[in-house]
Every structure is written in C-alpha cells, then in structure tokens.
mmCIF file of C-alpha atoms in Angstrom:
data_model
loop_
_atom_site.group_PDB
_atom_site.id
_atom_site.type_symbol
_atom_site.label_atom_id
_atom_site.label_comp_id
_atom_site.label_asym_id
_atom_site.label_seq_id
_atom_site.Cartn_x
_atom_site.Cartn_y
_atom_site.Cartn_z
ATOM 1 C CA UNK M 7 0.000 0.000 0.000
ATOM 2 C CA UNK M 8 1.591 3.131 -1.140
ATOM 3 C CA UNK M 9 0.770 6.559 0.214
ATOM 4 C CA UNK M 10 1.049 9.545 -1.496
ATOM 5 C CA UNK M 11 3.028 12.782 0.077
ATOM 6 C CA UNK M 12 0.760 15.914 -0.463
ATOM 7 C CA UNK M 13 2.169 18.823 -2.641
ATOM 8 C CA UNK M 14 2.323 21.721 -1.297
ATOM 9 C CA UNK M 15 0.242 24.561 -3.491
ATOM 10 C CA UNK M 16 2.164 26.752 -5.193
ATOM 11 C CA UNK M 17 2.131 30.116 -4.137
ATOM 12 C CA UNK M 18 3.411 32.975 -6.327
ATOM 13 C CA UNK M 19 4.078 37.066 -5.237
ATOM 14 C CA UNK M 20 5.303 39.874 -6.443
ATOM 15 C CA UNK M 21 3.653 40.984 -10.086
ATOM 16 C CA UNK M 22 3.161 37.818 -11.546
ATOM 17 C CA UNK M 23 0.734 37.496 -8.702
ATOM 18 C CA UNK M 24 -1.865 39.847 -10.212
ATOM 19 C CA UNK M 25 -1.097 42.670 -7.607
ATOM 20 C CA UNK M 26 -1.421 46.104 -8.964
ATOM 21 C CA UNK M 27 2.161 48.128 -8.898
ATOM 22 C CA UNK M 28 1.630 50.997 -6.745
ATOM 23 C CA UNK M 29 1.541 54.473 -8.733
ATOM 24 C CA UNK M 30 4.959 56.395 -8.072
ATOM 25 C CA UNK M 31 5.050 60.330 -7.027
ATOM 26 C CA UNK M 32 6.640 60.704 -10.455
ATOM 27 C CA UNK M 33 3.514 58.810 -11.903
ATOM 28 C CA UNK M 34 1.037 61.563 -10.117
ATOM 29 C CA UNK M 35 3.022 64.488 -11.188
ATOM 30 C CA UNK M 36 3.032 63.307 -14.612
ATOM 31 C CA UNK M 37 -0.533 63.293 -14.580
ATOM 32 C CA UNK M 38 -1.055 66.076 -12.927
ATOM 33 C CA UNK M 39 1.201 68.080 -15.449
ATOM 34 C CA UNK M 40 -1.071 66.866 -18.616
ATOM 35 C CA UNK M 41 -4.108 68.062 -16.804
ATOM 36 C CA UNK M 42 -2.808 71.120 -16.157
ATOM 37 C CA UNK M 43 -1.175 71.535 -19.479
ATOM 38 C CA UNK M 44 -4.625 70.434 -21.216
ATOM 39 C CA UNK M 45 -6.908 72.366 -19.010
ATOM 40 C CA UNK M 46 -4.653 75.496 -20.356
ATOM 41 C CA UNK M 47 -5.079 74.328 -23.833
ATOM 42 C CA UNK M 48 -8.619 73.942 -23.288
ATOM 43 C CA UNK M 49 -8.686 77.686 -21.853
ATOM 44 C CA UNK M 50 -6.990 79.180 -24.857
ATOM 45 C CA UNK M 51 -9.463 77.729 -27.254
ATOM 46 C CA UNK M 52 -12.454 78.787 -24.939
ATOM 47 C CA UNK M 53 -11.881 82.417 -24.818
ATOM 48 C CA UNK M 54 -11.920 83.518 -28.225
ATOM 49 C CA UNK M 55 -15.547 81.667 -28.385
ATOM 50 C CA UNK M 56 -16.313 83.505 -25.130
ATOM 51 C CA UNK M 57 -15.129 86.957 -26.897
ATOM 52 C CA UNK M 58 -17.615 86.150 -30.375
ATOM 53 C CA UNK M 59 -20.063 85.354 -28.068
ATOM 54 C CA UNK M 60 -20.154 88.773 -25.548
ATOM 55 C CA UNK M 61 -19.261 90.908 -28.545
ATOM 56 C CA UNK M 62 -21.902 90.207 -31.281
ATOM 57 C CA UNK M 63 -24.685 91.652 -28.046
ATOM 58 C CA UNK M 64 -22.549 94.113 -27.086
ATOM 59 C CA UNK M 65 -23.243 97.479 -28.639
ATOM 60 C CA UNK M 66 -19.797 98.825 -27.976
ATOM 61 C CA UNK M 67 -17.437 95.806 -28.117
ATOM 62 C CA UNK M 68 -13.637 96.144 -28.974
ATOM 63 C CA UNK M 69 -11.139 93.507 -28.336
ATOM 64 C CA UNK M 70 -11.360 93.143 -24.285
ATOM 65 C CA UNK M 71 -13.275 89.814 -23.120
ATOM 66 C CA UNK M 72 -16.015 91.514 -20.943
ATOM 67 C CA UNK M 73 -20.176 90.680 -20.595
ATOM 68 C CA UNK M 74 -22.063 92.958 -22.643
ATOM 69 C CA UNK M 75 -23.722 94.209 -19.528
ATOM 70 C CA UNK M 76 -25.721 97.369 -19.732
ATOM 71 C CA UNK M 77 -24.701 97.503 -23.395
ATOM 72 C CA UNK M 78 -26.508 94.061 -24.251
ATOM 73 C CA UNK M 79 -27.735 94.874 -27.596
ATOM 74 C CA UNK M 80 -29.219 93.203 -30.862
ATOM 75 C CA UNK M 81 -27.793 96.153 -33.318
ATOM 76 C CA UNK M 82 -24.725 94.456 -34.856
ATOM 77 C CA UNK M 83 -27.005 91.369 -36.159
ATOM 78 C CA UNK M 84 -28.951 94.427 -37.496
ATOM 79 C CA UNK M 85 -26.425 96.014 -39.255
ATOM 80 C CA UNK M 86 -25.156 92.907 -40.553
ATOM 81 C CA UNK M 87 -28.394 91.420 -41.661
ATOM 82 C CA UNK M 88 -28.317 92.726 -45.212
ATOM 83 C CA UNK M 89 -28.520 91.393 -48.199
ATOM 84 C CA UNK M 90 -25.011 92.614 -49.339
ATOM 85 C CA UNK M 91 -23.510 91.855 -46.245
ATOM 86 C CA UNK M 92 -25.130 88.541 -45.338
ATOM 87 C CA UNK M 93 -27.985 87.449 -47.339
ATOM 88 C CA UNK M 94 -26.150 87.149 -50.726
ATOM 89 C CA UNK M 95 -22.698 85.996 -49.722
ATOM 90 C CA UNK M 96 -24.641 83.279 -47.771
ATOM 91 C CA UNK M 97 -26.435 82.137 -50.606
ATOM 92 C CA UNK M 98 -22.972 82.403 -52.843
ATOM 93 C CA UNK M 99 -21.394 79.979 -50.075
ATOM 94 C CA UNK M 100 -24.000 77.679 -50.014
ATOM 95 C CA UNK M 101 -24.026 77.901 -53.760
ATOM 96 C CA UNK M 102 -20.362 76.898 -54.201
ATOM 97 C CA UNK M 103 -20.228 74.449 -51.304
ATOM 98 C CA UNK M 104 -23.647 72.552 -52.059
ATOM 99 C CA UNK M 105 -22.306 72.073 -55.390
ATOM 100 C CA UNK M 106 -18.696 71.143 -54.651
ATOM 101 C CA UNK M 107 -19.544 69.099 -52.064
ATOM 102 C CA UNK M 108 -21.927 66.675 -53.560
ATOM 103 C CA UNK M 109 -19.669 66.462 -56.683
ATOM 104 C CA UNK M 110 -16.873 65.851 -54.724
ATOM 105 C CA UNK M 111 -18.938 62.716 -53.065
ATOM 106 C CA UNK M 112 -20.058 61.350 -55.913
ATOM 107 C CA UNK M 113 -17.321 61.093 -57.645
ATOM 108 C CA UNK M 114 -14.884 60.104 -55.121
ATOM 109 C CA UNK M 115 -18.041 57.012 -54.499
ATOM 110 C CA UNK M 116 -17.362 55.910 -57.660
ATOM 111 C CA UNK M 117 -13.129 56.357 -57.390
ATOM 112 C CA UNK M 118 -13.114 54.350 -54.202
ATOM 113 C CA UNK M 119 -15.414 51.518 -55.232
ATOM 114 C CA UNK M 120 -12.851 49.731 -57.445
ATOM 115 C CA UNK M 121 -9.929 50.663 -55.042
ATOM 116 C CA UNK M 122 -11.579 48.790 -52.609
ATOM 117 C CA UNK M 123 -13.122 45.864 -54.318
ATOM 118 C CA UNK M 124 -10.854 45.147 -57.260
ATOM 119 C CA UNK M 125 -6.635 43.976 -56.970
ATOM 120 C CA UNK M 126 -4.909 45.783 -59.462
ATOM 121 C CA UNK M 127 -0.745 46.377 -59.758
ATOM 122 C CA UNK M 128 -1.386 50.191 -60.018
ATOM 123 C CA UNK M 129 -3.782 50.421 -56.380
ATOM 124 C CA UNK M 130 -0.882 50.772 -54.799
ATOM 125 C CA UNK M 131 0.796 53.583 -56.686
ATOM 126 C CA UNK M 132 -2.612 55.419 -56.855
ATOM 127 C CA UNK M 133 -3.405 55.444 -53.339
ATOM 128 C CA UNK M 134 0.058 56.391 -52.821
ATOM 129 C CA UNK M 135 -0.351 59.665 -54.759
ATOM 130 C CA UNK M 136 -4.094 60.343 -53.394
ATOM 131 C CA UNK M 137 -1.934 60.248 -50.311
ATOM 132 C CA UNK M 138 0.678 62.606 -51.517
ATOM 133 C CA UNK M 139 -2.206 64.810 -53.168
ATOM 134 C CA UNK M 140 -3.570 65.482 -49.846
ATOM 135 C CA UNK M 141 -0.534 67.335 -48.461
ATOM 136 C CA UNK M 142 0.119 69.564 -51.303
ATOM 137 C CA UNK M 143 -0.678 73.532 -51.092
ATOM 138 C CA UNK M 144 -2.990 74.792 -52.567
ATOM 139 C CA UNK M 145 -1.188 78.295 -52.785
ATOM 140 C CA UNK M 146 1.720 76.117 -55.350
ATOM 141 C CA UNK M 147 -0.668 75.254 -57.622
ATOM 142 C CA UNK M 148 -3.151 78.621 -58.006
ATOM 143 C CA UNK M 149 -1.008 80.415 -60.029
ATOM 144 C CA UNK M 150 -1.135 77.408 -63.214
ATOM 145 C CA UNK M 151 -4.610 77.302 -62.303
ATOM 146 C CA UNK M 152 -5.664 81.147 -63.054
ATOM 147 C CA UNK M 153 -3.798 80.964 -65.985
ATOM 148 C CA UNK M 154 -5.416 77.565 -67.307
ATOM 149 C CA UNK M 155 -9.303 79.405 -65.832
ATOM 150 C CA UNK M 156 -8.338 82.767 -68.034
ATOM 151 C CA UNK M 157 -7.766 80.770 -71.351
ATOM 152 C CA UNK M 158 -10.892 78.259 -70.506
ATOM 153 C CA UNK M 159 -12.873 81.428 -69.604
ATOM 154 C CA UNK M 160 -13.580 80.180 -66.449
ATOM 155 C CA UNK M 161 -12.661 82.913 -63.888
ATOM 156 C CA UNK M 162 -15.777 84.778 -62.324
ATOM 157 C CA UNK M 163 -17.803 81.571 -62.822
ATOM 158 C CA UNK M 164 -19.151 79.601 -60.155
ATOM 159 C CA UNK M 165 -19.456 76.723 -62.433
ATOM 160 C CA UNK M 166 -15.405 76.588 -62.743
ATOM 161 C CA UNK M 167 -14.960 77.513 -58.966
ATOM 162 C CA UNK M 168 -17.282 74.624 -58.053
ATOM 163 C CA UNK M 169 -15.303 72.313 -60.237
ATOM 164 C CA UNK M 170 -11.704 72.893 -58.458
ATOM 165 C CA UNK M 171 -13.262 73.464 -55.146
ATOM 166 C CA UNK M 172 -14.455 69.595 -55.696
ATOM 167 C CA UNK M 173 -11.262 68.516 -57.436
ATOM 168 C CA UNK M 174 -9.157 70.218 -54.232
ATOM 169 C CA UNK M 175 -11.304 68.178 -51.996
ATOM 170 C CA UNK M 176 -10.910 64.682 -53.514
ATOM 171 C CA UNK M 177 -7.661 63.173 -52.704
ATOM 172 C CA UNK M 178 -9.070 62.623 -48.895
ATOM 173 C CA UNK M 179 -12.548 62.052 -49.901
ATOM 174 C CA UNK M 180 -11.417 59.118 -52.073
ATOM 175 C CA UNK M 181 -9.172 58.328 -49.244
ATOM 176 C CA UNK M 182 -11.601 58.424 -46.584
ATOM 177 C CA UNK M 183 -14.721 57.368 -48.770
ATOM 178 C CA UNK M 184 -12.311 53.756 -49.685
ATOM 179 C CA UNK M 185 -11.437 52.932 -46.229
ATOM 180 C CA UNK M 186 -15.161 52.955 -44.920
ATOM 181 C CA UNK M 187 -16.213 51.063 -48.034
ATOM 182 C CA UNK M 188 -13.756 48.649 -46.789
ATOM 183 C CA UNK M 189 -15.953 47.555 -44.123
ATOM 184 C CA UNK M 190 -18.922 46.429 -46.167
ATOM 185 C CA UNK M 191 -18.075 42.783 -45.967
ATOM 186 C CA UNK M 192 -17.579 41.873 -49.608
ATOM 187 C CA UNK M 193 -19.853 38.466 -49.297
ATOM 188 C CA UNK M 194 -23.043 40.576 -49.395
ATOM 189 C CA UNK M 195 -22.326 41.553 -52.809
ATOM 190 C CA UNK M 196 -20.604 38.133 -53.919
ATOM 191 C CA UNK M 197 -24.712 37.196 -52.898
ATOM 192 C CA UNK M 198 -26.774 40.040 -54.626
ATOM 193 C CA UNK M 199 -23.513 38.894 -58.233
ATOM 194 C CA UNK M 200 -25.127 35.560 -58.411
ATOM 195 C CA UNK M 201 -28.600 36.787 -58.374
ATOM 196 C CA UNK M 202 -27.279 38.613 -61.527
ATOM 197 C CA UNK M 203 -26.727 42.492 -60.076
ATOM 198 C CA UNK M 204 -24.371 44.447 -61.436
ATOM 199 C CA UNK M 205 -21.439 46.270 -59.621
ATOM 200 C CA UNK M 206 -23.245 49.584 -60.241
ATOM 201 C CA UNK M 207 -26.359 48.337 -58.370
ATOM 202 C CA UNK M 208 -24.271 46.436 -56.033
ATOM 203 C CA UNK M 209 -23.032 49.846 -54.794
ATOM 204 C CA UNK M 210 -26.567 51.242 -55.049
ATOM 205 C CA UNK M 211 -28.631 49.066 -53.410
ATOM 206 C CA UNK M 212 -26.159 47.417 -50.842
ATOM 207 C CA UNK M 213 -22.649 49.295 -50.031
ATOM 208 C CA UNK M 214 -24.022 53.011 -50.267
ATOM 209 C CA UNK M 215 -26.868 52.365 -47.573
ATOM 210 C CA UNK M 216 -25.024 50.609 -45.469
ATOM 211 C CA UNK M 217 -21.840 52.545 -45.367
ATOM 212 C CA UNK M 218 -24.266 55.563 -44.787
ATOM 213 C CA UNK M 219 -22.788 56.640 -41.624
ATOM 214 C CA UNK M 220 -19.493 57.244 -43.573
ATOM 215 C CA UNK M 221 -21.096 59.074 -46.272
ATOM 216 C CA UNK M 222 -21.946 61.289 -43.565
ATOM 217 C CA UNK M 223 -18.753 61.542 -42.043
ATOM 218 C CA UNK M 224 -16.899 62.199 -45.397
ATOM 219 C CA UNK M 225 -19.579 65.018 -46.170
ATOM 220 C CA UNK M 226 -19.140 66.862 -42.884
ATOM 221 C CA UNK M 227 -15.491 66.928 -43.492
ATOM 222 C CA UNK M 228 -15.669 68.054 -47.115
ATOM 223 C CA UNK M 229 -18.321 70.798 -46.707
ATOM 224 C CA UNK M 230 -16.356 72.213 -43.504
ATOM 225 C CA UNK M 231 -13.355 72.475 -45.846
ATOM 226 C CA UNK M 232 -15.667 73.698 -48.794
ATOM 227 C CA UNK M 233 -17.096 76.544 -45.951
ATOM 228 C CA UNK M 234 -14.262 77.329 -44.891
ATOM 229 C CA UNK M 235 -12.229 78.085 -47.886
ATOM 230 C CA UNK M 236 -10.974 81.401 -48.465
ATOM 231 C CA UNK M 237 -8.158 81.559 -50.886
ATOM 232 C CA UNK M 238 -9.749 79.887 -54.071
ATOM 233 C CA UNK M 239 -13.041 81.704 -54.014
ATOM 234 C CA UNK M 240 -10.535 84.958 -53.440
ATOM 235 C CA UNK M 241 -8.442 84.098 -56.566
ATOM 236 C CA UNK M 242 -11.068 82.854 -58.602
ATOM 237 C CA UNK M 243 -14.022 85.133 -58.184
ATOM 238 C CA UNK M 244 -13.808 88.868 -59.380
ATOM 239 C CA UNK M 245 -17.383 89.925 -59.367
ATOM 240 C CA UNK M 246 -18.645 91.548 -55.493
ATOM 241 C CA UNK M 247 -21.788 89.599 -56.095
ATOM 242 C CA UNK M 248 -20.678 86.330 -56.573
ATOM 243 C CA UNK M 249 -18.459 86.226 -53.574
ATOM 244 C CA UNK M 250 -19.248 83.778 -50.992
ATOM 245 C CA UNK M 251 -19.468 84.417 -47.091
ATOM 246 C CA UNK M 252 -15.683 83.130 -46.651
ATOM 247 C CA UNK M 253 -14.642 86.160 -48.376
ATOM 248 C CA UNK M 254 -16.797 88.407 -47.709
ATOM 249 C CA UNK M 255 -16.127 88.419 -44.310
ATOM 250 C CA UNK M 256 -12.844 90.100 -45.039
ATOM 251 C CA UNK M 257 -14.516 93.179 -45.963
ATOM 252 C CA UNK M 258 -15.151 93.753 -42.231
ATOM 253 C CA UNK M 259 -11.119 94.915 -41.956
ATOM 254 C CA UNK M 260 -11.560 97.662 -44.542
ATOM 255 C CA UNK M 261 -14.538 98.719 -45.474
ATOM 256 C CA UNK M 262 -15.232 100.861 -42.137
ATOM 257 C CA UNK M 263 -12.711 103.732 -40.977
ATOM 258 C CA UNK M 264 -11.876 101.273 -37.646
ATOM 259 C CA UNK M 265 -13.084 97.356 -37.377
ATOM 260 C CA UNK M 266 -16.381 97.153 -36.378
ATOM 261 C CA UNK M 267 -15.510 93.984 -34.100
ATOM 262 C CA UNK M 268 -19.317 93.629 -32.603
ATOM 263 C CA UNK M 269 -20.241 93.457 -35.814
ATOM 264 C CA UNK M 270 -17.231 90.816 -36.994
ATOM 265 C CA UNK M 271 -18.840 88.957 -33.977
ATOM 266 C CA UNK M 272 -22.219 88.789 -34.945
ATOM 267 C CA UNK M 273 -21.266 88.125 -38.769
ATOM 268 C CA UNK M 274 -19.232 85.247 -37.339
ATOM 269 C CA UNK M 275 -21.493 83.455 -35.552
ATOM 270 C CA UNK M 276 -24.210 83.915 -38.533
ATOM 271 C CA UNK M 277 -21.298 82.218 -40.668
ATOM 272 C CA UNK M 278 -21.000 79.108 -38.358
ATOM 273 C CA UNK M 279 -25.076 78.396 -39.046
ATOM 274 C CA UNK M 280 -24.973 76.791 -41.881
ATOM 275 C CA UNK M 281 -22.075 73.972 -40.734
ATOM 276 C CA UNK M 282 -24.092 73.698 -37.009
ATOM 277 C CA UNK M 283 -27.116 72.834 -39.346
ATOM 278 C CA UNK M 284 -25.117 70.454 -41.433
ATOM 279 C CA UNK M 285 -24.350 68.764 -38.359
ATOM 280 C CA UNK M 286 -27.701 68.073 -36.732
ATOM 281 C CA UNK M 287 -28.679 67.110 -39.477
ATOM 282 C CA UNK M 288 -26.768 64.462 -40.445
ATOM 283 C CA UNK M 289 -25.655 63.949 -36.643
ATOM 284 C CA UNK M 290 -28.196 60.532 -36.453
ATOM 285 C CA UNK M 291 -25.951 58.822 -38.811
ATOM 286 C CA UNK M 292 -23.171 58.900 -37.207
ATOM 287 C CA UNK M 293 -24.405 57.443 -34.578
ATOM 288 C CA UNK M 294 -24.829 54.205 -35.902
ATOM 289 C CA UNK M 295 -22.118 51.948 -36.501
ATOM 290 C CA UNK M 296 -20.984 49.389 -39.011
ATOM 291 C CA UNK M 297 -22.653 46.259 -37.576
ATOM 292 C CA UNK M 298 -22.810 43.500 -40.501
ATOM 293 C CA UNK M 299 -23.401 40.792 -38.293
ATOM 294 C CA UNK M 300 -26.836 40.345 -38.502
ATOM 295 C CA UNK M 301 -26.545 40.307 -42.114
ATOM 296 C CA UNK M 302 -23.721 37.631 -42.955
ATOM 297 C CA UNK M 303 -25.887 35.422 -40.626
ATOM 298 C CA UNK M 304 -27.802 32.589 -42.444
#
C-alpha cells in the first residue's frame, strides 16, 4: 500500500501574482502636469468663443473679453443682416459648397469603389499619390490654375470655382470614402452577383446604404473644408456679387474707418449656421455603426 506525500500549493508574489504596482510620485506628477497643461489648452481655445459670443450683443465691443452688460444689444445682427452683407454671400457659399460638395462625393463614391473591391498592380501607386495629393498647397498650384481658368474662360464663374473646389477636396474624400467602403463585408455583394446584379447596383442598393454613416462623415469633413475656404473663391471670383461668405467676411477689416468687431462677432457666428445645421442634421448617422453581423448570418 503506497501513500502519497501531499504537494504543497504553489504560491506565487510579487507581479506575476496579479497585484497592482503601486503608482509612483513621479507617476502623479506626470498626470497632474497633462491636466494642467490640457486644461490650459482647453482655456486658450475657450476664450476667443467667449469673446464672439459677448461681442456680437454688445453694442460697444472692442477687443477686451467683458459681458455685454448694460450695453446688451441686438444692433450688430442688425447692421449685418443685409442682403449685401449677409444674405447674398450666404447664398454664394451655399451655392459653391452645395455644389462642390456633392460632386466631390459622388465622384470620389465611384473612385473608391474599385480601389476597394478590385486587386490591381497600379492600387498601390494610386493610393500612394491620393496620399501625396492630400498634403500639397494649394497656394503652389493657383497660379497654373488662373492661368489655365483665363484661357478656358472660367474665372468669375461659379461653375469653374465649383469644379476645383471639388477637385481640391478629392484626394481625402477618395481616401476616406475607400477605407469605410472597406468595411462592407464583400460576401453581401458576392450574394446580390449571383442573383445577376451588377457592380453599379451592387453599390446602389447594398454598399451606399449601409456605409451611410461614412457618407456622412466624409460630407461633414468636405463641406467644412468647402465653408471654410478662403483663398480659391478669393483668386477665382472677381465679381462683389458672386463672392461667398468666406470672403466676404474680409470686408469687415476695410470697409469701415476702424473694425467694427461687434459686428465681426455677430457676422461670425451667422457664418457658423450653416455647418451647425449640417451637423444636426446628419448627426443621427453617425451614430450608428458598421454592424454587418446580422446580415452575414444565415
């Protein structure tokens, strides 16, 4: 009869044991230091919005960050709210940007459909100089660009503006338009191909709805840049009338003997409308995410 010694458990310490390591002073002031150092950050960004803000009510507002006060006051949206001031470069921005944007979306849809569902020996290289494309100036390349607009007949047109504002805004809308078509799971079309759809409905019926949320993304970003965009419109566009919002807001430096700054203020925040309406708009979207499960299932 044989007996059997008992083995002792094994025990095990130190950090292999699962114990948390205890957080060093140099670990807390560490932190501390990025809080601070962000919470100044976040400070410097605050107070210009804090100065628009007081100085479009404020009747007599100049550069100093104070509450309107007893000068609370709706006369610069007043004086702003003109159709030369306001009204028509609004409708010039909006113009341009509709235009440029949803040309711009469309046609990097259709660039990004075959970079992401076809192999070919020159992806590669292409993506490569979409890549490239993105970080290039666009001050290098206005001066060919006049030229080429005053031999087309293009300059003062908001047909040719809206054309290079779109082509200036494709390299990352291809780019980011490809990597969310990347998540449609290719199998869902490989299905709706032996039914007998073609690629073109393919993308129709099944990738553009559900890579929706993208869409949305990729048109926030390009109409923000589209809004936004000073120099082109500048270059491009003689005529006083057909100047958008963007440029028109430098008017507000010299057409007065001094700036008017409650005025800049209230013309400001009237300029940020359109984006903040963009947003809420298309805000649902991007809440939902890229869930394919349910639909590879069965």
């Amino acid at each position: 009869m044989s007996t059997q010694t008992p083995v002792p458990a094994l025990t095990t310490s130190g950090p292999s044991a699962g114990a948390q390591k205890p957080v060093g002073p140099r670990t807390r002031v560490s932190g501390v230091v990025v809080n601070v150092v962000t919470a100044a950050l976040g400070v410097l960004f605050l107070i210009p919005l804090l100065w628009v803000l007081f100085a479009a009510f404020n009747a007599e507002a100049g550069l100093k960050l104070e509450l309107p006060g007893s000068n609370l006051s709706l006369d610069n949206f007043r004086a702003v709210l003109t159709p030369e001031t306001t009204y028509r470069p609004m409708w010039n921005g909006l113009v341009l940007c509709v235009g440029s944007t949803a040309l711009a979306i469309a046609v990097a849809t259709l660039a990004a459909y075959p970079l992401s569902r076809f192999e070919t020996r020159y992806k590669r290289p292409f993506l490569l100089t979409i890549l490239f494309s993105t970080g290039l100036p666009i001050t290098a390349i206005m001066v060919p660009v006049y030229g080429l607009f005053v031999q087309l007949n293009l300059v003062d047109t908001l047909g040719g503006t809206i054309a290079f504002m779109a082509t200036t805004a494709l390299p990352m809308s291809i780019f980011l338009m490809k990597n969310f078509m990347d998540g449609v799971p290719l199998t869902l079309e490989e299905a709706a191909w032996t039914d007998g759809a073609s690629s073109m409905q393919t993308l129709r019926h099944i990738v553009l709805p559900l890579m929706w949320p993208g869409m949305s993304v990729v048109t926030i970003f390009t109409f923000i840049g589209m809004w936004g965009n000073f120099f082109i419109p500048f270059v491009l566009l003689l005529s006083p009338d057909r100047l958008p919002a963007s440029v028109s807001i430098f008017t507000f430096f010299g057409q007065y003997g001094s700036v008017q700054w409650g005025q800049l203020a209230a013309y400001s925040i009237l300029y940020t409308l359109p984006v903040v309406v963009l947003y809420v708009l298309l805000s649902r979207r991007l809440g939902g995410a890229f869930n394919f499960g349910g639909a590879l299932k069965g």
